[in-house]
mmCIF file of C-alpha atoms in Angstrom:
data_model
loop_
_atom_site.group_PDB
_atom_site.id
_atom_site.type_symbol
_atom_site.label_atom_id
_atom_site.label_comp_id
_atom_site.label_asym_id
_atom_site.label_seq_id
_atom_site.Cartn_x
_atom_site.Cartn_y
_atom_site.Cartn_z
ATOM 1 C CA UNK A 83 -37.866 33.289 -54.008
ATOM 2 C CA UNK A 84 -34.924 34.534 -51.985
ATOM 3 C CA UNK A 85 -32.882 37.357 -53.410
ATOM 4 C CA UNK A 86 -29.168 36.951 -54.101
ATOM 5 C CA UNK A 87 -28.458 39.165 -51.093
ATOM 6 C CA UNK A 88 -30.577 36.922 -48.811
ATOM 7 C CA UNK A 89 -28.691 33.861 -50.035
ATOM 8 C CA UNK A 90 -25.368 35.532 -49.280
ATOM 9 C CA UNK A 91 -26.558 36.400 -45.763
ATOM 10 C CA UNK A 92 -27.640 32.779 -45.213
ATOM 11 C CA UNK A 93 -24.305 31.410 -46.423
ATOM 12 C CA UNK A 94 -22.387 33.849 -44.234
ATOM 13 C CA UNK A 95 -24.459 32.823 -41.201
ATOM 14 C CA UNK A 96 -23.775 29.126 -41.831
ATOM 15 C CA UNK A 97 -20.065 29.843 -42.252
ATOM 16 C CA UNK A 98 -20.001 31.862 -39.025
ATOM 17 C CA UNK A 99 -21.623 29.047 -37.036
ATOM 18 C CA UNK A 100 -19.246 26.461 -38.512
ATOM 19 C CA UNK A 101 -16.192 28.521 -37.603
ATOM 20 C CA UNK A 102 -17.246 29.615 -34.134
ATOM 21 C CA UNK A 103 -19.034 26.498 -32.812
ATOM 22 C CA UNK A 104 -15.801 24.908 -31.501
ATOM 23 C CA UNK A 105 -15.071 28.092 -29.563
ATOM 24 C CA UNK A 106 -18.475 27.989 -27.902
ATOM 25 C CA UNK A 107 -18.102 24.445 -26.656
ATOM 26 C CA UNK A 108 -16.768 23.885 -23.163
ATOM 27 C CA UNK A 109 -13.521 21.917 -22.723
ATOM 28 C CA UNK A 110 -15.568 19.038 -21.321
ATOM 29 C CA UNK A 111 -17.798 19.020 -24.402
ATOM 30 C CA UNK A 112 -14.781 19.001 -26.698
ATOM 31 C CA UNK A 113 -12.931 16.348 -24.702
ATOM 32 C CA UNK A 114 -12.059 13.330 -26.787
ATOM 33 C CA UNK A 115 -10.010 11.521 -24.173
ATOM 34 C CA UNK A 116 -11.234 9.027 -21.589
ATOM 35 C CA UNK A 117 -12.756 9.909 -18.240
ATOM 36 C CA UNK A 118 -12.119 8.065 -14.994
ATOM 37 C CA UNK A 119 -13.378 7.751 -11.496
ATOM 38 C CA UNK A 120 -10.430 8.266 -9.160
ATOM 39 C CA UNK A 121 -10.715 6.690 -5.734
ATOM 40 C CA UNK A 122 -8.538 7.909 -2.883
ATOM 41 C CA UNK A 123 -7.801 5.611 0.037
ATOM 42 C CA UNK A 124 -7.044 7.298 3.360
ATOM 43 C CA UNK A 125 -6.227 6.695 6.996
ATOM 44 C CA UNK A 126 -9.216 7.296 9.249
ATOM 45 C CA UNK A 127 -9.073 10.118 11.756
ATOM 46 C CA UNK A 128 -10.824 13.258 12.914
ATOM 47 C CA UNK A 129 -11.204 14.525 9.342
ATOM 48 C CA UNK A 130 -11.146 11.335 7.251
ATOM 49 C CA UNK A 131 -14.039 8.896 7.085
ATOM 50 C CA UNK A 132 -13.014 6.479 4.341
ATOM 51 C CA UNK A 133 -12.701 6.407 0.543
ATOM 52 C CA UNK A 134 -13.129 9.623 -1.437
ATOM 53 C CA UNK A 135 -13.878 9.987 -5.145
ATOM 54 C CA UNK A 136 -13.069 12.344 -8.008
ATOM 55 C CA UNK A 137 -14.143 12.455 -11.624
ATOM 56 C CA UNK A 138 -11.165 12.979 -13.914
ATOM 57 C CA UNK A 139 -11.006 14.026 -17.568
ATOM 58 C CA UNK A 140 -7.731 12.723 -18.991
ATOM 59 C CA UNK A 141 -7.964 14.945 -22.065
ATOM 60 C CA UNK A 142 -7.918 18.175 -20.042
ATOM 61 C CA UNK A 143 -6.491 17.090 -16.686
ATOM 62 C CA UNK A 144 -9.455 18.540 -14.814
ATOM 63 C CA UNK A 145 -11.080 16.959 -11.778
ATOM 64 C CA UNK A 146 -14.347 17.393 -9.936
ATOM 65 C CA UNK A 147 -14.877 16.206 -6.385
ATOM 66 C CA UNK A 148 -17.545 13.585 -5.744
ATOM 67 C CA UNK A 149 -16.988 13.631 -1.991
ATOM 68 C CA UNK A 150 -17.049 10.640 0.326
ATOM 69 C CA UNK A 151 -17.662 7.481 -1.700
ATOM 70 C CA UNK A 152 -17.768 5.021 1.197
ATOM 71 C CA UNK A 153 -17.339 5.218 4.939
ATOM 72 C CA UNK A 154 -14.869 2.539 6.051
ATOM 73 C CA UNK A 155 -11.920 2.344 8.436
ATOM 74 C CA UNK A 156 -8.314 2.817 7.259
ATOM 75 C CA UNK A 157 -8.770 1.964 3.557
ATOM 76 C CA UNK A 158 -5.055 2.506 2.972
ATOM 77 C CA UNK A 159 -4.777 0.571 -0.295
ATOM 78 C CA UNK A 160 -7.228 -0.101 -3.125
ATOM 79 C CA UNK A 161 -7.693 -2.393 -6.124
ATOM 80 C CA UNK A 162 -10.259 -2.322 -8.936
ATOM 81 C CA UNK A 163 -11.704 -5.222 -10.902
ATOM 82 C CA UNK A 164 -10.699 -5.345 -14.596
ATOM 83 C CA UNK A 165 -14.288 -4.566 -15.647
ATOM 84 C CA UNK A 166 -14.484 -1.545 -13.320
ATOM 85 C CA UNK A 167 -17.611 -2.810 -11.553
ATOM 86 C CA UNK A 168 -16.011 -3.517 -8.176
ATOM 87 C CA UNK A 169 -13.494 -1.928 -5.835
ATOM 88 C CA UNK A 170 -11.604 -3.692 -3.045
ATOM 89 C CA UNK A 171 -9.971 -2.034 -0.038
ATOM 90 C CA UNK A 172 -7.859 -3.238 2.846
ATOM 91 C CA UNK A 173 -8.940 -2.117 6.285
ATOM 92 C CA UNK A 174 -5.566 -1.611 7.943
ATOM 93 C CA UNK A 175 -6.452 -2.606 11.485
ATOM 94 C CA UNK A 176 -5.203 -5.265 13.909
ATOM 95 C CA UNK A 177 -8.435 -6.340 15.603
ATOM 96 C CA UNK A 178 -11.277 -7.739 13.524
ATOM 97 C CA UNK A 179 -14.198 -9.568 15.132
ATOM 98 C CA UNK A 180 -12.129 -10.163 18.254
ATOM 99 C CA UNK A 181 -9.162 -11.709 16.458
ATOM 100 C CA UNK A 182 -5.713 -10.333 15.620
ATOM 101 C CA UNK A 183 -6.494 -9.527 12.026
ATOM 102 C CA UNK A 184 -7.440 -6.794 9.633
ATOM 103 C CA UNK A 185 -10.129 -6.927 6.972
ATOM 104 C CA UNK A 186 -10.776 -6.649 3.248
ATOM 105 C CA UNK A 187 -13.891 -4.885 1.969
ATOM 106 C CA UNK A 188 -15.652 -5.403 -1.366
ATOM 107 C CA UNK A 189 -17.683 -2.586 -2.949
ATOM 108 C CA UNK A 190 -19.794 -2.159 -6.058
ATOM 109 C CA UNK A 191 -19.124 0.993 -8.107
ATOM 110 C CA UNK A 192 -21.881 3.407 -9.145
ATOM 111 C CA UNK A 193 -20.365 5.029 -12.224
ATOM 112 C CA UNK A 194 -22.948 7.820 -12.311
ATOM 113 C CA UNK A 195 -22.357 9.124 -8.793
ATOM 114 C CA UNK A 196 -19.011 7.551 -7.890
ATOM 115 C CA UNK A 197 -20.560 6.151 -4.708
ATOM 116 C CA UNK A 198 -19.463 2.757 -3.413
ATOM 117 C CA UNK A 199 -21.850 0.210 -1.912
ATOM 118 C CA UNK A 200 -20.417 -2.301 0.554
ATOM 119 C CA UNK A 201 -20.973 -5.869 -0.644
ATOM 120 C CA UNK A 202 -19.190 -7.721 2.142
ATOM 121 C CA UNK A 203 -16.153 -7.682 4.386
ATOM 122 C CA UNK A 204 -13.909 -10.609 5.359
ATOM 123 C CA UNK A 205 -10.910 -11.205 7.593
ATOM 124 C CA UNK A 206 -7.594 -10.535 5.862
ATOM 125 C CA UNK A 207 -6.059 -13.438 7.844
ATOM 126 C CA UNK A 208 -3.393 -11.232 9.337
ATOM 127 C CA UNK A 209 -2.957 -7.976 11.217
ATOM 128 C CA UNK A 210 -2.265 -4.688 9.489
ATOM 129 C CA UNK A 211 -3.221 -5.452 5.870
ATOM 130 C CA UNK A 212 -1.460 -2.854 3.723
ATOM 131 C CA UNK A 213 -1.775 -4.040 0.107
ATOM 132 C CA UNK A 214 -4.510 -5.501 -2.072
ATOM 133 C CA UNK A 215 -4.511 -6.491 -5.732
ATOM 134 C CA UNK A 216 -6.471 -8.655 -8.180
ATOM 135 C CA UNK A 217 -5.192 -11.379 -10.430
ATOM 136 C CA UNK A 218 -5.267 -10.628 -14.168
ATOM 137 C CA UNK A 219 -8.592 -12.426 -14.673
ATOM 138 C CA UNK A 220 -10.417 -10.666 -11.849
ATOM 139 C CA UNK A 221 -11.255 -13.985 -10.184
ATOM 140 C CA UNK A 222 -9.036 -13.619 -7.106
ATOM 141 C CA UNK A 223 -8.049 -10.885 -4.661
ATOM 142 C CA UNK A 224 -4.624 -11.102 -2.990
ATOM 143 C CA UNK A 225 -3.670 -9.328 0.247
ATOM 144 C CA UNK A 226 -0.439 -8.659 2.170
ATOM 145 C CA UNK A 227 -0.631 -8.309 5.964
ATOM 146 C CA UNK A 228 2.261 -6.236 7.300
ATOM 147 C CA UNK A 229 2.053 -6.813 11.048
ATOM 148 C CA UNK A 230 1.561 -10.577 10.834
ATOM 149 C CA UNK A 231 3.805 -11.242 7.848
ATOM 150 C CA UNK A 232 1.117 -13.212 6.010
ATOM 151 C CA UNK A 233 -0.303 -13.219 2.491
ATOM 152 C CA UNK A 234 -3.719 -14.523 1.485
ATOM 153 C CA UNK A 235 -5.875 -15.096 -1.596
ATOM 154 C CA UNK A 236 -9.669 -14.792 -1.824
ATOM 155 C CA UNK A 237 -12.038 -15.918 -4.584
ATOM 156 C CA UNK A 238 -14.303 -13.279 -6.106
ATOM 157 C CA UNK A 239 -17.887 -14.415 -6.565
ATOM 158 C CA UNK A 240 -19.988 -13.537 -9.609
ATOM 159 C CA UNK A 241 -21.648 -10.704 -7.655
ATOM 160 C CA UNK A 242 -18.296 -9.186 -6.633
ATOM 161 C CA UNK A 243 -18.374 -10.445 -3.053
ATOM 162 C CA UNK A 244 -15.315 -12.065 -1.508
ATOM 163 C CA UNK A 245 -15.364 -15.733 -0.556
ATOM 164 C CA UNK A 246 -13.421 -17.511 2.158
ATOM 165 C CA UNK A 247 -9.639 -17.495 1.813
ATOM 166 C CA UNK A 248 -8.301 -19.987 -0.727
ATOM 167 C CA UNK A 249 -4.710 -19.769 0.497
ATOM 168 C CA UNK A 250 -2.969 -18.264 3.539
ATOM 169 C CA UNK A 251 0.817 -18.331 3.933
ATOM 170 C CA UNK A 252 2.762 -17.112 6.954
ATOM 171 C CA UNK A 253 6.332 -15.935 6.417
ATOM 172 C CA UNK A 254 9.059 -16.662 8.964
ATOM 173 C CA UNK A 255 12.460 -15.268 9.881
ATOM 174 C CA UNK A 256 13.880 -11.802 10.502
ATOM 175 C CA UNK A 257 16.166 -9.221 8.948
ATOM 176 C CA UNK A 258 19.312 -7.334 9.915
ATOM 177 C CA UNK A 259 17.615 -4.374 11.630
ATOM 178 C CA UNK A 260 16.358 -5.445 15.094
ATOM 179 C CA UNK A 261 13.958 -2.489 15.396
ATOM 180 C CA UNK A 262 12.141 -2.794 12.089
ATOM 181 C CA UNK A 263 12.999 -6.310 10.958
ATOM 182 C CA UNK A 264 12.404 -8.334 14.125
ATOM 183 C CA UNK A 265 10.099 -10.575 12.095
ATOM 184 C CA UNK A 266 8.384 -10.850 8.717
ATOM 185 C CA UNK A 267 6.467 -7.842 7.384
ATOM 186 C CA UNK A 268 4.715 -8.618 4.106
ATOM 187 C CA UNK A 269 4.285 -5.245 2.407
ATOM 188 C CA UNK A 270 3.043 -6.202 -1.055
ATOM 189 C CA UNK A 271 1.875 -9.124 -3.145
ATOM 190 C CA UNK A 272 1.523 -8.751 -6.899
ATOM 191 C CA UNK A 273 1.046 -10.979 -9.935
ATOM 192 C CA UNK A 274 3.490 -11.491 -12.778
ATOM 193 C CA UNK A 275 2.257 -10.160 -16.139
ATOM 194 C CA UNK A 276 1.343 -13.695 -17.265
ATOM 195 C CA UNK A 277 -0.577 -14.422 -14.017
ATOM 196 C CA UNK A 278 1.548 -17.530 -13.316
ATOM 197 C CA UNK A 279 3.505 -16.233 -10.317
ATOM 198 C CA UNK A 280 2.654 -14.162 -7.239
ATOM 199 C CA UNK A 281 5.529 -12.215 -5.700
ATOM 200 C CA UNK A 282 5.366 -11.121 -2.060
ATOM 201 C CA UNK A 283 7.691 -8.317 -0.958
ATOM 202 C CA UNK A 284 8.647 -8.739 2.700
ATOM 203 C CA UNK A 285 10.240 -5.703 4.347
ATOM 204 C CA UNK A 286 11.195 -7.670 7.452
ATOM 205 C CA UNK A 287 13.070 -10.391 5.568
ATOM 206 C CA UNK A 288 14.753 -8.385 2.776
ATOM 207 C CA UNK A 289 13.223 -10.849 0.328
ATOM 208 C CA UNK A 290 10.910 -11.236 -2.615
ATOM 209 C CA UNK A 291 9.118 -14.515 -1.958
ATOM 210 C CA UNK A 292 8.005 -16.120 -5.206
ATOM 211 C CA UNK A 293 4.916 -18.336 -5.375
ATOM 212 C CA UNK A 294 3.401 -20.290 -8.212
ATOM 213 C CA UNK A 295 -0.182 -19.118 -8.553
ATOM 214 C CA UNK A 296 -2.963 -21.548 -9.425
ATOM 215 C CA UNK A 297 -5.393 -19.321 -11.291
ATOM 216 C CA UNK A 298 -8.175 -21.911 -11.055
ATOM 217 C CA UNK A 299 -8.090 -22.647 -7.311
ATOM 218 C CA UNK A 300 -6.308 -19.502 -6.101
ATOM 219 C CA UNK A 301 -3.675 -21.549 -4.281
ATOM 220 C CA UNK A 302 -0.093 -20.352 -3.708
ATOM 221 C CA UNK A 303 2.875 -22.718 -3.488
ATOM 222 C CA UNK A 304 6.557 -21.876 -3.165
ATOM 223 C CA UNK A 305 8.561 -21.575 -6.350
ATOM 224 C CA UNK A 306 11.997 -23.157 -6.836
ATOM 225 C CA UNK A 307 14.014 -21.163 -5.881
ATOM 226 C CA UNK A 308 11.532 -19.722 -3.383
ATOM 227 C CA UNK A 309 12.871 -16.165 -3.112
ATOM 228 C CA UNK A 310 15.197 -13.425 -4.340
ATOM 229 C CA UNK A 311 17.124 -11.215 -1.931
ATOM 230 C CA UNK A 312 17.994 -7.538 -1.713
ATOM 231 C CA UNK A 313 20.763 -6.042 0.436
ATOM 232 C CA UNK A 314 20.534 -6.778 4.163
ATOM 233 C CA UNK A 315 18.693 -4.066 6.074
ATOM 234 C CA UNK A 316 17.329 -2.372 2.966
ATOM 235 C CA UNK A 317 13.673 -3.075 3.788
ATOM 236 C CA UNK A 318 11.955 -3.754 0.444
ATOM 237 C CA UNK A 319 8.480 -2.218 0.244
ATOM 238 C CA UNK A 320 7.028 -2.404 -3.277
ATOM 239 C CA UNK A 321 8.126 -3.650 -6.678
ATOM 240 C CA UNK A 322 6.940 -3.254 -10.243
ATOM 241 C CA UNK A 323 7.379 -5.143 -13.511
ATOM 242 C CA UNK A 324 8.048 -3.549 -16.873
ATOM 243 C CA UNK A 325 5.081 -3.937 -19.251
ATOM 244 C CA UNK A 326 6.881 -6.684 -21.194
ATOM 245 C CA UNK A 327 7.776 -8.566 -17.999
ATOM 246 C CA UNK A 328 11.508 -8.670 -18.767
ATOM 247 C CA UNK A 329 12.605 -6.565 -15.783
ATOM 248 C CA UNK A 330 11.440 -5.805 -12.252
ATOM 249 C CA UNK A 331 12.350 -2.974 -9.882
ATOM 250 C CA UNK A 332 12.203 -3.190 -6.090
ATOM 251 C CA UNK A 333 11.832 -0.032 -4.004
ATOM 252 C CA UNK A 334 13.610 -0.342 -0.654
ATOM 253 C CA UNK A 335 11.978 1.786 2.027
ATOM 254 C CA UNK A 336 14.738 1.712 4.642
ATOM 255 C CA UNK A 337 17.669 2.192 2.267
ATOM 256 C CA UNK A 338 15.866 4.599 -0.110
ATOM 257 C CA UNK A 339 17.126 2.633 -3.080
ATOM 258 C CA UNK A 340 15.836 0.810 -6.144
ATOM 259 C CA UNK A 341 17.229 -2.581 -7.119
ATOM 260 C CA UNK A 342 16.795 -3.672 -10.728
ATOM 261 C CA UNK A 343 16.347 -7.341 -11.616
ATOM 262 C CA UNK A 344 16.064 -9.213 -14.866
ATOM 263 C CA UNK A 345 13.207 -11.694 -14.765
ATOM 264 C CA UNK A 346 13.040 -15.228 -16.138
ATOM 265 C CA UNK A 347 9.388 -15.396 -17.116
ATOM 266 C CA UNK A 348 9.335 -19.148 -17.620
ATOM 267 C CA UNK A 349 10.748 -20.100 -14.227
ATOM 268 C CA UNK A 350 9.829 -17.073 -12.095
ATOM 269 C CA UNK A 351 13.453 -16.329 -11.200
ATOM 270 C CA UNK A 352 14.950 -12.881 -10.511
ATOM 271 C CA UNK A 353 18.578 -11.948 -11.287
ATOM 272 C CA UNK A 354 19.994 -8.809 -9.646
ATOM 273 C CA UNK A 355 21.367 -6.138 -12.009
ATOM 274 C CA UNK A 356 22.044 -2.904 -10.098
ATOM 275 C CA UNK A 357 21.034 -0.758 -7.132
ATOM 276 C CA UNK A 358 20.358 2.984 -7.409
ATOM 277 C CA UNK A 359 19.482 5.597 -4.786
ATOM 278 C CA UNK A 360 15.990 7.079 -4.971
ATOM 279 C CA UNK A 361 17.149 10.321 -3.330
ATOM 280 C CA UNK A 362 18.457 13.624 -4.665
ATOM 281 C CA UNK A 363 22.282 13.542 -4.347
ATOM 282 C CA UNK A 364 22.403 16.452 -1.881
ATOM 283 C CA UNK A 365 19.696 15.158 0.499
ATOM 284 C CA UNK A 366 21.105 14.001 3.844
ATOM 285 C CA UNK A 367 18.119 13.759 6.226
ATOM 286 C CA UNK A 368 15.915 10.803 7.134
ATOM 287 C CA UNK A 369 13.830 9.369 4.335
ATOM 288 C CA UNK A 370 11.469 6.453 3.777
ATOM 289 C CA UNK A 371 10.882 5.470 0.163
ATOM 290 C CA UNK A 372 7.207 4.741 -0.502
ATOM 291 C CA UNK A 373 5.814 4.014 -3.971
ATOM 292 C CA UNK A 374 7.115 2.949 -7.374
ATOM 293 C CA UNK A 375 5.622 2.851 -10.879
ATOM 294 C CA UNK A 376 6.697 2.378 -14.487
ATOM 295 C CA UNK A 377 5.200 4.379 -17.350
ATOM 296 C CA UNK A 378 2.863 2.437 -19.682
ATOM 297 C CA UNK A 379 5.484 2.869 -22.421
ATOM 298 C CA UNK A 380 8.091 1.127 -20.261
ATOM 299 C CA UNK A 381 10.580 3.960 -20.767
ATOM 300 C CA UNK A 382 10.504 5.764 -17.406
ATOM 301 C CA UNK A 383 10.296 4.840 -13.741
ATOM 302 C CA UNK A 384 8.988 6.931 -10.838
ATOM 303 C CA UNK A 385 9.588 6.549 -7.089
ATOM 304 C CA UNK A 386 8.339 8.648 -4.166
ATOM 305 C CA UNK A 387 10.379 9.718 -1.152
ATOM 306 C CA UNK A 388 8.885 10.550 2.255
ATOM 307 C CA UNK A 389 11.470 12.888 3.731
ATOM 308 C CA UNK A 390 12.798 14.711 0.709
ATOM 309 C CA UNK A 391 9.119 14.820 -0.397
ATOM 310 C CA UNK A 392 10.061 14.253 -4.005
ATOM 311 C CA UNK A 393 9.292 11.943 -6.871
ATOM 312 C CA UNK A 394 12.449 10.628 -8.486
ATOM 313 C CA UNK A 395 12.300 10.197 -12.259
ATOM 314 C CA UNK A 396 14.501 7.666 -14.048
ATOM 315 C CA UNK A 397 15.105 6.809 -17.678
ATOM 316 C CA UNK A 398 15.099 3.051 -18.256
ATOM 317 C CA UNK A 399 17.735 1.501 -20.491
ATOM 318 C CA UNK A 400 17.185 -1.444 -22.862
ATOM 319 C CA UNK A 401 19.147 -3.738 -20.531
ATOM 320 C CA UNK A 402 17.194 -2.732 -17.424
ATOM 321 C CA UNK A 403 19.513 -0.032 -16.099
ATOM 322 C CA UNK A 404 18.249 3.199 -14.529
ATOM 323 C CA UNK A 405 19.511 6.754 -14.998
ATOM 324 C CA UNK A 406 18.184 9.521 -12.742
ATOM 325 C CA UNK A 407 16.918 12.510 -14.717
ATOM 326 C CA UNK A 408 14.921 14.543 -12.170
ATOM 327 C CA UNK A 409 13.688 14.884 -8.575
ATOM 328 C CA UNK A 410 10.362 16.693 -8.479
ATOM 329 C CA UNK A 411 8.868 18.217 -5.278
ATOM 330 C CA UNK A 412 5.462 16.675 -4.661
ATOM 331 C CA UNK A 413 3.785 19.898 -3.568
ATOM 332 C CA UNK A 414 3.097 18.505 -0.115
ATOM 333 C CA UNK A 415 4.439 16.361 2.703
ATOM 334 C CA UNK A 416 4.871 12.582 2.929
ATOM 335 C CA UNK A 417 3.950 11.268 -0.543
ATOM 336 C CA UNK A 418 2.878 7.835 0.665
ATOM 337 C CA UNK A 419 1.167 6.865 -2.558
ATOM 338 C CA UNK A 420 0.930 7.941 -6.163
ATOM 339 C CA UNK A 421 -0.446 6.516 -9.378
ATOM 340 C CA UNK A 422 -0.115 7.107 -13.117
ATOM 341 C CA UNK A 423 -3.336 7.394 -15.058
ATOM 342 C CA UNK A 424 -3.848 4.620 -17.648
ATOM 343 C CA UNK A 425 -3.067 6.975 -20.552
ATOM 344 C CA UNK A 426 0.403 7.656 -19.139
ATOM 345 C CA UNK A 427 -0.230 11.404 -19.245
ATOM 346 C CA UNK A 428 -0.851 12.263 -15.591
ATOM 347 C CA UNK A 429 0.529 11.444 -12.147
ATOM 348 C CA UNK A 430 -1.504 11.864 -8.956
ATOM 349 C CA UNK A 431 0.673 12.255 -5.828
ATOM 350 C CA UNK A 432 -1.037 11.573 -2.481
ATOM 351 C CA UNK A 433 0.662 13.661 0.220
ATOM 352 C CA UNK A 434 -0.455 12.063 3.477
ATOM 353 C CA UNK A 435 0.828 14.650 5.971
ATOM 354 C CA UNK A 436 -0.339 17.746 4.060
ATOM 355 C CA UNK A 437 -3.820 16.414 3.197
ATOM 356 C CA UNK A 438 -3.612 16.974 -0.535
ATOM 357 C CA UNK A 439 -3.334 15.199 -3.864
ATOM 358 C CA UNK A 440 -1.227 17.078 -6.412
ATOM 359 C CA UNK A 441 -1.671 16.376 -10.120
ATOM 360 C CA UNK A 442 1.301 16.426 -12.487
ATOM 361 C CA UNK A 443 1.422 16.397 -16.273
ATOM 362 C CA UNK A 444 3.770 13.716 -17.630
ATOM 363 C CA UNK A 445 5.855 14.248 -20.749
ATOM 364 C CA UNK A 446 5.576 10.861 -22.405
ATOM 365 C CA UNK A 447 8.756 11.349 -24.438
ATOM 366 C CA UNK A 448 11.123 12.731 -21.801
ATOM 367 C CA UNK A 449 9.420 11.400 -18.651
ATOM 368 C CA UNK A 450 9.558 14.794 -16.959
ATOM 369 C CA UNK A 451 6.801 15.922 -14.606
ATOM 370 C CA UNK A 452 5.220 19.366 -14.528
ATOM 371 C CA UNK A 453 2.752 20.524 -11.875
ATOM 372 C CA UNK A 454 -0.604 21.069 -13.556
ATOM 373 C CA UNK A 455 -1.858 23.525 -10.952
ATOM 374 C CA UNK A 456 -4.568 21.097 -9.867
ATOM 375 C CA UNK A 457 -4.474 20.363 -6.136
ATOM 376 C CA UNK A 458 -7.215 18.340 -4.458
ATOM 377 C CA UNK A 459 -7.747 18.635 -0.704
ATOM 378 C CA UNK A 460 -8.243 15.183 0.827
ATOM 379 C CA UNK A 461 -7.660 14.155 4.466
ATOM 380 C CA UNK A 462 -4.628 11.846 4.982
ATOM 381 C CA UNK A 463 -4.542 10.376 1.457
ATOM 382 C CA UNK A 464 -2.585 7.140 1.103
ATOM 383 C CA UNK A 465 -3.590 5.448 -2.169
ATOM 384 C CA UNK A 466 -4.879 6.358 -5.639
ATOM 385 C CA UNK A 467 -6.899 4.061 -7.922
ATOM 386 C CA UNK A 468 -8.262 4.833 -11.418
ATOM 387 C CA UNK A 469 -11.471 3.211 -12.677
ATOM 388 C CA UNK A 470 -12.386 3.638 -16.355
ATOM 389 C CA UNK A 471 -15.864 4.959 -17.062
#
């Protein structure tokens, strides 16, 4: 039988282990938040060979490099399937199989290694594809072709491969700037939150072209009215909806401005509210606005500027108005792309000209950004895509 002193020693040992065990665990072991694969699209060159991958712990903000995930040419924009099993990339080229076209590549995702396996590649039905997305069901991929001014939809087969195009539409016309708007330049196509409308942003036409989207057949047909306009010569690049679908914000590359619209969800109609500069008030040099995003809470908006090399932060009012609250240096040059992680806690800024991705902590209440100290070296990064593990 143990003595009273032995029992005390045993109890003290148990108490010591209980109190100190949390201190002995690594941050990764204690992490309670989600982890993601982060895929980085790039422009091919002497140092870049395709899509690169990171593993990201959203509870700690730490990343680990997984290296080259797939070798492919100019994967400048990426989209992930809702189930996280597949990744789709544009190949921003103008000659594919001897025709004036780019391509779209489908990959399967290995969640253990982060590696991507090419499933198939199809013509994008236009030159210079620069944007790819999926419809809300994951049954169709949609692509915008900048050089040709076309948009196209592709069915996704059960194995993740892309089928032949279900719909191809060619835009026509020109804008006010003869150098950059000599013809149509489709820069984005994205679905409405209810999956009923597809909106194509055309930089060359200063228009948002609105299409009714047939989610069964993947066919696009013009809405009535067929478009909404921004100011002449402003060069719209990307837009984003609020989570509730009541408002939309269009980032204008050439004017470095953001135009707010209210959105009629039943009829797919946009009504202009206001236009706001994306630039710091004292900045006077050349700038091209690049990317735009809204926080998952729908309370703050972010826009990147290539020139001032900043991310503008705006508070969003209940009636759709924007109020600038900060302009944050991106820690590099030419922030072509950025993305918010799905938890709304982190922002990854892809600085194309300085070959780095800088990670910022987001204050979910105030919207402010703070550099986390994490900087990932990646050659010519252009796009960021999170895939839940």
